[in-house]
PDB file of N, CA and C in Angstrom:
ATOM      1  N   UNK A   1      29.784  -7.518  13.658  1.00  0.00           N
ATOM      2  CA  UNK A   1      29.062  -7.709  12.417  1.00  0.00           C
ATOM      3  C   UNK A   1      28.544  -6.360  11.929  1.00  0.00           C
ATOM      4  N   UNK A   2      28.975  -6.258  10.621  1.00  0.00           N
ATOM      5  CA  UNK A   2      28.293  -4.677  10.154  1.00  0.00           C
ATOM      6  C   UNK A   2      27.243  -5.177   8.858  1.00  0.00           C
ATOM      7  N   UNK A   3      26.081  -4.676   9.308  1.00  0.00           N
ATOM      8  CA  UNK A   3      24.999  -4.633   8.295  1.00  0.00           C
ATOM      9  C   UNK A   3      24.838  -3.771   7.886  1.00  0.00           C
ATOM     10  N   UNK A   4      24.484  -3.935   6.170  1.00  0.00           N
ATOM     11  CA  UNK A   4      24.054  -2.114   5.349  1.00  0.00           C
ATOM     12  C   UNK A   4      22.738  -2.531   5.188  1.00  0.00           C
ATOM     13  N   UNK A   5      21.484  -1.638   4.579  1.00  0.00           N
ATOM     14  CA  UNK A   5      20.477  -1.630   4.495  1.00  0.00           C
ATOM     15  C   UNK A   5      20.752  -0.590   3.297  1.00  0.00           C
ATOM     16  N   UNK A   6      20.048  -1.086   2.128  1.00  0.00           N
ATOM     17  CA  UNK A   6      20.105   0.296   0.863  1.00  0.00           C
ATOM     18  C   UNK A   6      18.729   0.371   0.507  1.00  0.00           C
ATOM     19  N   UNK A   7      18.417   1.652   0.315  1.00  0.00           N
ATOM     20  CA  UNK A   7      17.168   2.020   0.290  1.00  0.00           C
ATOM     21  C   UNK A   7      17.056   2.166  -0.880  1.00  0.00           C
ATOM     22  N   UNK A   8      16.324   1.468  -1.750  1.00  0.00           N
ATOM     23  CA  UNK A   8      16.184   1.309  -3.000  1.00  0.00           C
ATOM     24  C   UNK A   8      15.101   2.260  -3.492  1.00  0.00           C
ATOM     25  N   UNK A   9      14.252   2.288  -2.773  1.00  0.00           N
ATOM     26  CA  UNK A   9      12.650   3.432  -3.311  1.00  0.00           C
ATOM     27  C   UNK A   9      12.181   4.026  -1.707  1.00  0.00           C
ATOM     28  N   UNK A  10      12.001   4.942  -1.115  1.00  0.00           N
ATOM     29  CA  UNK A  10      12.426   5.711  -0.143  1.00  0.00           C
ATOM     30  C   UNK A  10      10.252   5.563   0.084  1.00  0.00           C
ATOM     31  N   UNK A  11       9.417   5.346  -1.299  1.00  0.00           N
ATOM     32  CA  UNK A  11       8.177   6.196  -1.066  1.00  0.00           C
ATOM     33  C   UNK A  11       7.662   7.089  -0.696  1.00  0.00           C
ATOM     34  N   UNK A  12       6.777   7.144  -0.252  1.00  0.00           N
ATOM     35  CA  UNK A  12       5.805   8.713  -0.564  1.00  0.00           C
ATOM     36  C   UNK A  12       6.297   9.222   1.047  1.00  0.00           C
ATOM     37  N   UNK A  13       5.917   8.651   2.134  1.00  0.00           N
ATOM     38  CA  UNK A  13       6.098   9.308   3.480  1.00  0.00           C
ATOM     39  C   UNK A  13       7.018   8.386   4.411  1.00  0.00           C
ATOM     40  N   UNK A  14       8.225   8.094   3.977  1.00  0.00           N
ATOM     41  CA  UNK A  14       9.238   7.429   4.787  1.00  0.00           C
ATOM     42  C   UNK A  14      10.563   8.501   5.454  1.00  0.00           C
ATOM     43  N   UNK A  15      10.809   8.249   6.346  1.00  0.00           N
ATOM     44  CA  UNK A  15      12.199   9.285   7.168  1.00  0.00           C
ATOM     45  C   UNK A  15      12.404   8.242   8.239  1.00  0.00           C
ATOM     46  N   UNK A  16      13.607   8.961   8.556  1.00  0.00           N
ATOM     47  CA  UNK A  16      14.221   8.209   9.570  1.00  0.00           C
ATOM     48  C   UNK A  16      13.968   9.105  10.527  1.00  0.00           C
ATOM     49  N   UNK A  17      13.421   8.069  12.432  1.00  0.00           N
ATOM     50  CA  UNK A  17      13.110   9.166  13.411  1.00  0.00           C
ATOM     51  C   UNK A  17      13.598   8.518  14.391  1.00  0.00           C
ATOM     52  N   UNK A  18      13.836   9.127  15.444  1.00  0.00           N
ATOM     53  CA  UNK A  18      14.581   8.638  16.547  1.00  0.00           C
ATOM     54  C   UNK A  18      13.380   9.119  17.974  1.00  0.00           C
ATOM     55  N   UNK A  19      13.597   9.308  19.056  1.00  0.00           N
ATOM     56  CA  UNK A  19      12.371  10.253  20.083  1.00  0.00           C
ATOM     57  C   UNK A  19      12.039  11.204  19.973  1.00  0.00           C
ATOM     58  N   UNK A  20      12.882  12.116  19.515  1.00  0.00           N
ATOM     59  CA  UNK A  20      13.035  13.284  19.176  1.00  0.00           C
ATOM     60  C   UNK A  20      13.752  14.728  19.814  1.00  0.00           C
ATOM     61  N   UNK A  21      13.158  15.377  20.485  1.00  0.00           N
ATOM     62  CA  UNK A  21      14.389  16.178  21.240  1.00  0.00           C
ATOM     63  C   UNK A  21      13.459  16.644  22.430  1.00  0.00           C
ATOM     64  N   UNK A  22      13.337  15.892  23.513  1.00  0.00           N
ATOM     65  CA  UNK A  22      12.196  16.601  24.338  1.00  0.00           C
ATOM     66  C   UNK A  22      13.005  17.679  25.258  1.00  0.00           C
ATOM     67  N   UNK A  23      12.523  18.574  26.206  1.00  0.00           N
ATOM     68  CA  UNK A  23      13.157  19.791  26.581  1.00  0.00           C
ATOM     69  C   UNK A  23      13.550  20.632  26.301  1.00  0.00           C
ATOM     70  N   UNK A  24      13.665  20.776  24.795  1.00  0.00           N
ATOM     71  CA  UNK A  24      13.994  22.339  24.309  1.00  0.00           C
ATOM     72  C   UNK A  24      12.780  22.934  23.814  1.00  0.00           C
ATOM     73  N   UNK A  25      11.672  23.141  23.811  1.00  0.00           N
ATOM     74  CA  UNK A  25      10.564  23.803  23.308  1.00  0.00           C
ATOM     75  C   UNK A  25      11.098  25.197  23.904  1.00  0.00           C
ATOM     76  N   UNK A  26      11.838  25.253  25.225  1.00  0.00           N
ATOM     77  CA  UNK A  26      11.592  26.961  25.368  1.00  0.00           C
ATOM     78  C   UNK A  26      12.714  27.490  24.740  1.00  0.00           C
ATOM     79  N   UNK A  27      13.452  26.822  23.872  1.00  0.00           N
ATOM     80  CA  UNK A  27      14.267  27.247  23.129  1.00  0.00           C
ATOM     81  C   UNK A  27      14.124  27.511  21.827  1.00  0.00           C
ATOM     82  N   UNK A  28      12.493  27.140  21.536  1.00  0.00           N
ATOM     83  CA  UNK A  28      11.825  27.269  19.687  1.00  0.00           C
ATOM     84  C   UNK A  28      12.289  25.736  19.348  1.00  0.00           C
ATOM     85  N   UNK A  29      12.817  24.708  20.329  1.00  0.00           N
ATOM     86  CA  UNK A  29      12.948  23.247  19.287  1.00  0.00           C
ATOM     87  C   UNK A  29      11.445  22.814  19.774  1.00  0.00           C
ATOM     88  N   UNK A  30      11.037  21.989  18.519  1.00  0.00           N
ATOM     89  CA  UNK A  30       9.748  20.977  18.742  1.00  0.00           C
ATOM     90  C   UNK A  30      10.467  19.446  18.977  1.00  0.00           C
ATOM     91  N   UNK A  31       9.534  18.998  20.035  1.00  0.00           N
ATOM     92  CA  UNK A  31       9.963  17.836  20.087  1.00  0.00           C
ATOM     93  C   UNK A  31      10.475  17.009  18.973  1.00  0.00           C
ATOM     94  N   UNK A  32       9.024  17.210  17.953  1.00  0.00           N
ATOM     95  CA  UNK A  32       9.539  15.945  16.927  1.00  0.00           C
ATOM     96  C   UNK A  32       9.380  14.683  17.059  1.00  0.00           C
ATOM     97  N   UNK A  33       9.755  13.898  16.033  1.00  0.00           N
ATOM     98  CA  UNK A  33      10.234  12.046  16.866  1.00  0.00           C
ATOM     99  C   UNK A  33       9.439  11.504  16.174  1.00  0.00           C
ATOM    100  N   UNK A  34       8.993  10.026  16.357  1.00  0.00           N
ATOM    101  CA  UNK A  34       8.539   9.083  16.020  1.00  0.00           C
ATOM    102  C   UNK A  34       6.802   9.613  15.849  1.00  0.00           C
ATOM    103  N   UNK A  35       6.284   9.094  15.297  1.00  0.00           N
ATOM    104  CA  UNK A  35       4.784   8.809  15.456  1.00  0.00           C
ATOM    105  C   UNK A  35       4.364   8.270  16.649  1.00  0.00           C
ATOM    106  N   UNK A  36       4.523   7.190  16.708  1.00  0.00           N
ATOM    107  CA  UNK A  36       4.962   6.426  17.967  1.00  0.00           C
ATOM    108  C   UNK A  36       5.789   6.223  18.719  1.00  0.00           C
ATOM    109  N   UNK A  37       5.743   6.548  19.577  1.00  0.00           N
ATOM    110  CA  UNK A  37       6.882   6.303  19.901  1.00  0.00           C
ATOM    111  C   UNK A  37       7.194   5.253  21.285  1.00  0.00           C
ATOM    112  N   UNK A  38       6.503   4.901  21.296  1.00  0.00           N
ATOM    113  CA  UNK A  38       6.328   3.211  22.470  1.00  0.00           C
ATOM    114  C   UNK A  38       6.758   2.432  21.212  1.00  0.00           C
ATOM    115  N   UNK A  39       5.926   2.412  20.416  1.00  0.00           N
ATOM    116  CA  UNK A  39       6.326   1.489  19.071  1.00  0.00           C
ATOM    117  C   UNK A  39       7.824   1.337  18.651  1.00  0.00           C
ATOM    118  N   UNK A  40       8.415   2.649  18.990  1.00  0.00           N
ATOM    119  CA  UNK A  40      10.012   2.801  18.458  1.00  0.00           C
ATOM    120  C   UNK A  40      10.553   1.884  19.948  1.00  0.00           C
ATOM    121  N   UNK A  41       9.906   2.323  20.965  1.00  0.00           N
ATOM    122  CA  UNK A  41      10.859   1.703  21.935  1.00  0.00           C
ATOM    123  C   UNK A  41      10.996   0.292  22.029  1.00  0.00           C
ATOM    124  N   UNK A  42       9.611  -0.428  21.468  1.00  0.00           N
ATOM    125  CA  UNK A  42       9.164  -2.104  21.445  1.00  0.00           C
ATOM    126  C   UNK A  42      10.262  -2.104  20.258  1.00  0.00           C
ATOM    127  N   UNK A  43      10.544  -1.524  19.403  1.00  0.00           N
ATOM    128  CA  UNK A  43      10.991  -2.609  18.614  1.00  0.00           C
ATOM    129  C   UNK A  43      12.767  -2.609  18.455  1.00  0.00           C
ATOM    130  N   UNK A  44      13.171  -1.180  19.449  1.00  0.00           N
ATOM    131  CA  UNK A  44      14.471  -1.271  19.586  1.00  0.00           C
ATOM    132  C   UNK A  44      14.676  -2.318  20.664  1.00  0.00           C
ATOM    133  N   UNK A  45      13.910  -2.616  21.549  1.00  0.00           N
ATOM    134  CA  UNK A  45      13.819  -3.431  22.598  1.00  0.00           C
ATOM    135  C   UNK A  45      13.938  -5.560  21.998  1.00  0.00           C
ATOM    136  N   UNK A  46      12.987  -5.149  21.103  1.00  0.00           N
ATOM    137  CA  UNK A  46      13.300  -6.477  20.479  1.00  0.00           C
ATOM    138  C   UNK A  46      14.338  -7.009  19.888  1.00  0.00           C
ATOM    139  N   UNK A  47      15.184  -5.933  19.514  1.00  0.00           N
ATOM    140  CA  UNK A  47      16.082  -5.955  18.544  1.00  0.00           C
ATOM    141  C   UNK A  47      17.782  -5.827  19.159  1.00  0.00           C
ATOM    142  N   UNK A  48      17.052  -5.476  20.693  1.00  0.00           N
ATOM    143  CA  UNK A  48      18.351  -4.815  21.935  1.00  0.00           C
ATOM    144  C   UNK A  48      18.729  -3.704  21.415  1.00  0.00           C
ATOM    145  N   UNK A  49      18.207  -3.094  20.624  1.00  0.00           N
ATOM    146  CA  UNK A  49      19.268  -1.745  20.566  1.00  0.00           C
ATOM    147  C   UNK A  49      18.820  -0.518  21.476  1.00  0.00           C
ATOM    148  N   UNK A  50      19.739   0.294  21.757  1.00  0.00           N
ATOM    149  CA  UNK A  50      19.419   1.425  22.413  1.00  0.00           C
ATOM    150  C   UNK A  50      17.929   1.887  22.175  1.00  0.00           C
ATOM    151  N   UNK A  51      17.154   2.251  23.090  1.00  0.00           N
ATOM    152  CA  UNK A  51      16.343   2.789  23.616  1.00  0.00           C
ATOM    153  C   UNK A  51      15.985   3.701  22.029  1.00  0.00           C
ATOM    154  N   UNK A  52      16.392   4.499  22.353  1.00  0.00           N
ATOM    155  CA  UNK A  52      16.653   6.086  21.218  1.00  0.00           C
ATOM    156  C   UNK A  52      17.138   5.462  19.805  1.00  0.00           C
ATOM    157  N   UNK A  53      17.473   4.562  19.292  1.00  0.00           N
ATOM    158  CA  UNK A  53      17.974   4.521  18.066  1.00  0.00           C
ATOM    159  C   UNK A  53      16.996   4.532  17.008  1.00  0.00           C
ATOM    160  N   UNK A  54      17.110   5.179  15.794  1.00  0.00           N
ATOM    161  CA  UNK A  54      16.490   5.944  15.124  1.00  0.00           C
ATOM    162  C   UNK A  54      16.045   4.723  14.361  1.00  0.00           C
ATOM    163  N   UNK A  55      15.008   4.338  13.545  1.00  0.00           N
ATOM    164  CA  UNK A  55      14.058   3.516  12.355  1.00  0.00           C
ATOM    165  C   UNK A  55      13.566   4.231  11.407  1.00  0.00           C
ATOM    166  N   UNK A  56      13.372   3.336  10.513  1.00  0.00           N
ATOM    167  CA  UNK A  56      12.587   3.608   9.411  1.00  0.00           C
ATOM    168  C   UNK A  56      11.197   4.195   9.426  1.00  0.00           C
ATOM    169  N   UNK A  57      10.323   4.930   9.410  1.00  0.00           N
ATOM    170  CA  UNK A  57       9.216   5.104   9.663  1.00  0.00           C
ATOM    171  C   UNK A  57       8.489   5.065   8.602  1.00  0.00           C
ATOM    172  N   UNK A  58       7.355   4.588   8.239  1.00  0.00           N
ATOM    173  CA  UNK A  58       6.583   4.971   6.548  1.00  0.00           C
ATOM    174  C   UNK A  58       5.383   4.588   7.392  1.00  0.00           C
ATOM    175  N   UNK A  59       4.252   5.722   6.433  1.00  0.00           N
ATOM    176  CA  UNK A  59       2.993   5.957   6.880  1.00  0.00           C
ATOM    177  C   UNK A  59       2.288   5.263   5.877  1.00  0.00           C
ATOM    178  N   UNK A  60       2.961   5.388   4.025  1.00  0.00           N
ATOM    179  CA  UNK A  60       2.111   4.396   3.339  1.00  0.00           C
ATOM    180  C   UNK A  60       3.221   3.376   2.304  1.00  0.00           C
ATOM    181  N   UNK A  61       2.515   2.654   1.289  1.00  0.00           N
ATOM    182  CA  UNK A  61       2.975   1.701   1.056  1.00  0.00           C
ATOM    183  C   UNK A  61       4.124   2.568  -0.131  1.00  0.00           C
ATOM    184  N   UNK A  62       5.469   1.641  -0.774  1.00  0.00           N
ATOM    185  CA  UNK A  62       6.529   2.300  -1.892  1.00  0.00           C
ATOM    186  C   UNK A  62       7.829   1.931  -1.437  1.00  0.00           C
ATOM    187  N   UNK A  63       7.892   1.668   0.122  1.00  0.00           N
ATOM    188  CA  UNK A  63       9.517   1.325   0.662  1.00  0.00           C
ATOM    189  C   UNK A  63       9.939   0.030   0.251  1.00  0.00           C
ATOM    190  N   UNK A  64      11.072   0.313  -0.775  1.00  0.00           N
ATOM    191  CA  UNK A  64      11.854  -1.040  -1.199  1.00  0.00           C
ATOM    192  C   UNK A  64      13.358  -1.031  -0.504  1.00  0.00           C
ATOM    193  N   UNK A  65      13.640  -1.770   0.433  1.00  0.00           N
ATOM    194  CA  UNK A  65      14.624  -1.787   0.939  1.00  0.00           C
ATOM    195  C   UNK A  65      15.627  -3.116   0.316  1.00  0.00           C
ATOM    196  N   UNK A  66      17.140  -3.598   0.313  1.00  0.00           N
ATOM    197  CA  UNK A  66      17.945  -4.432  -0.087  1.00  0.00           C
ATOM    198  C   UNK A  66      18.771  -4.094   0.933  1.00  0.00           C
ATOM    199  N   UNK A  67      19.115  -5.842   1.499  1.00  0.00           N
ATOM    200  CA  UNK A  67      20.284  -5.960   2.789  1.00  0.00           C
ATOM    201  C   UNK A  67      21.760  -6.167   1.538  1.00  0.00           C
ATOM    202  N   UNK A  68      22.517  -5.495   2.283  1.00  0.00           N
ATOM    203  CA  UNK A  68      23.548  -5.498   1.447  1.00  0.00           C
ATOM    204  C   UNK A  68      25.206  -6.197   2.903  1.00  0.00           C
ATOM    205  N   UNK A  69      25.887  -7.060   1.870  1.00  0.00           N
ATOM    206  CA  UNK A  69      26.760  -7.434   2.854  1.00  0.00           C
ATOM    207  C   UNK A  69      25.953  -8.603   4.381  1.00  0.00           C
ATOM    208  N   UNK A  70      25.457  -8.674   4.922  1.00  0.00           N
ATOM    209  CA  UNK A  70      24.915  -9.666   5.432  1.00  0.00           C
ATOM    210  C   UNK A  70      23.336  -9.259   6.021  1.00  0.00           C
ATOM    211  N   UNK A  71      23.000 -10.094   6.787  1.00  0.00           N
ATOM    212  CA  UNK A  71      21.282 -10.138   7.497  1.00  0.00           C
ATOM    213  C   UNK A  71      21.298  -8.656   7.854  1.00  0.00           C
ATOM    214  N   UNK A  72      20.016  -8.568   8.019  1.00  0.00           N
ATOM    215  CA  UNK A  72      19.288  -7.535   8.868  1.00  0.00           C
ATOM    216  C   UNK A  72      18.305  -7.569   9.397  1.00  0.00           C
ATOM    217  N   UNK A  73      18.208  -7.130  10.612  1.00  0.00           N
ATOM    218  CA  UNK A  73      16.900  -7.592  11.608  1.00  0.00           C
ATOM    219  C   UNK A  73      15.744  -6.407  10.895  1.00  0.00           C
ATOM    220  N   UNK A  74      14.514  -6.820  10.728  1.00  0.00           N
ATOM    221  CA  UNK A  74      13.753  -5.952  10.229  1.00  0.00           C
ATOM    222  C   UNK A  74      11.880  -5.970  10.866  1.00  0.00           C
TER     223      UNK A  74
END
């Protein structure tokens, strides 16, 4: 089953984040990642997906999303 998700209005502080990149700081990378990131893991967990798979993140309200082609777990 392939689901699209179209992001219709993106709002003020939405990105897509995954864990981020831990272990390279002595290389100049910053971790990065989720805000939360237990939160990312509960809800890939609910959803079964990999551990690491990246979400939607928004800090305030403006995200208009449309499932396109069939369901989407949200």
């Amino acid at each position: 089953m392939n689901a699209f998700l179209e992001i219709v209005r993106p709002g003020a502080l939405a990105s897509l984040q995954d864990l981020g990149r831990p272990g390279f700081r002595r290389l100049g990378v910053p971790r990065a990642g989720a805000l939360q990131p237990d939160w990312l893991r509960l809800a890939n967990a609910l959803l079964g997906n990999d551990e690491d798979t990246p979400a939607i993140e928004f800090l305030v309200g403006g995200l208009a999303v449309r499932t396109l082609d069939s369901p989407v777990q949200l």
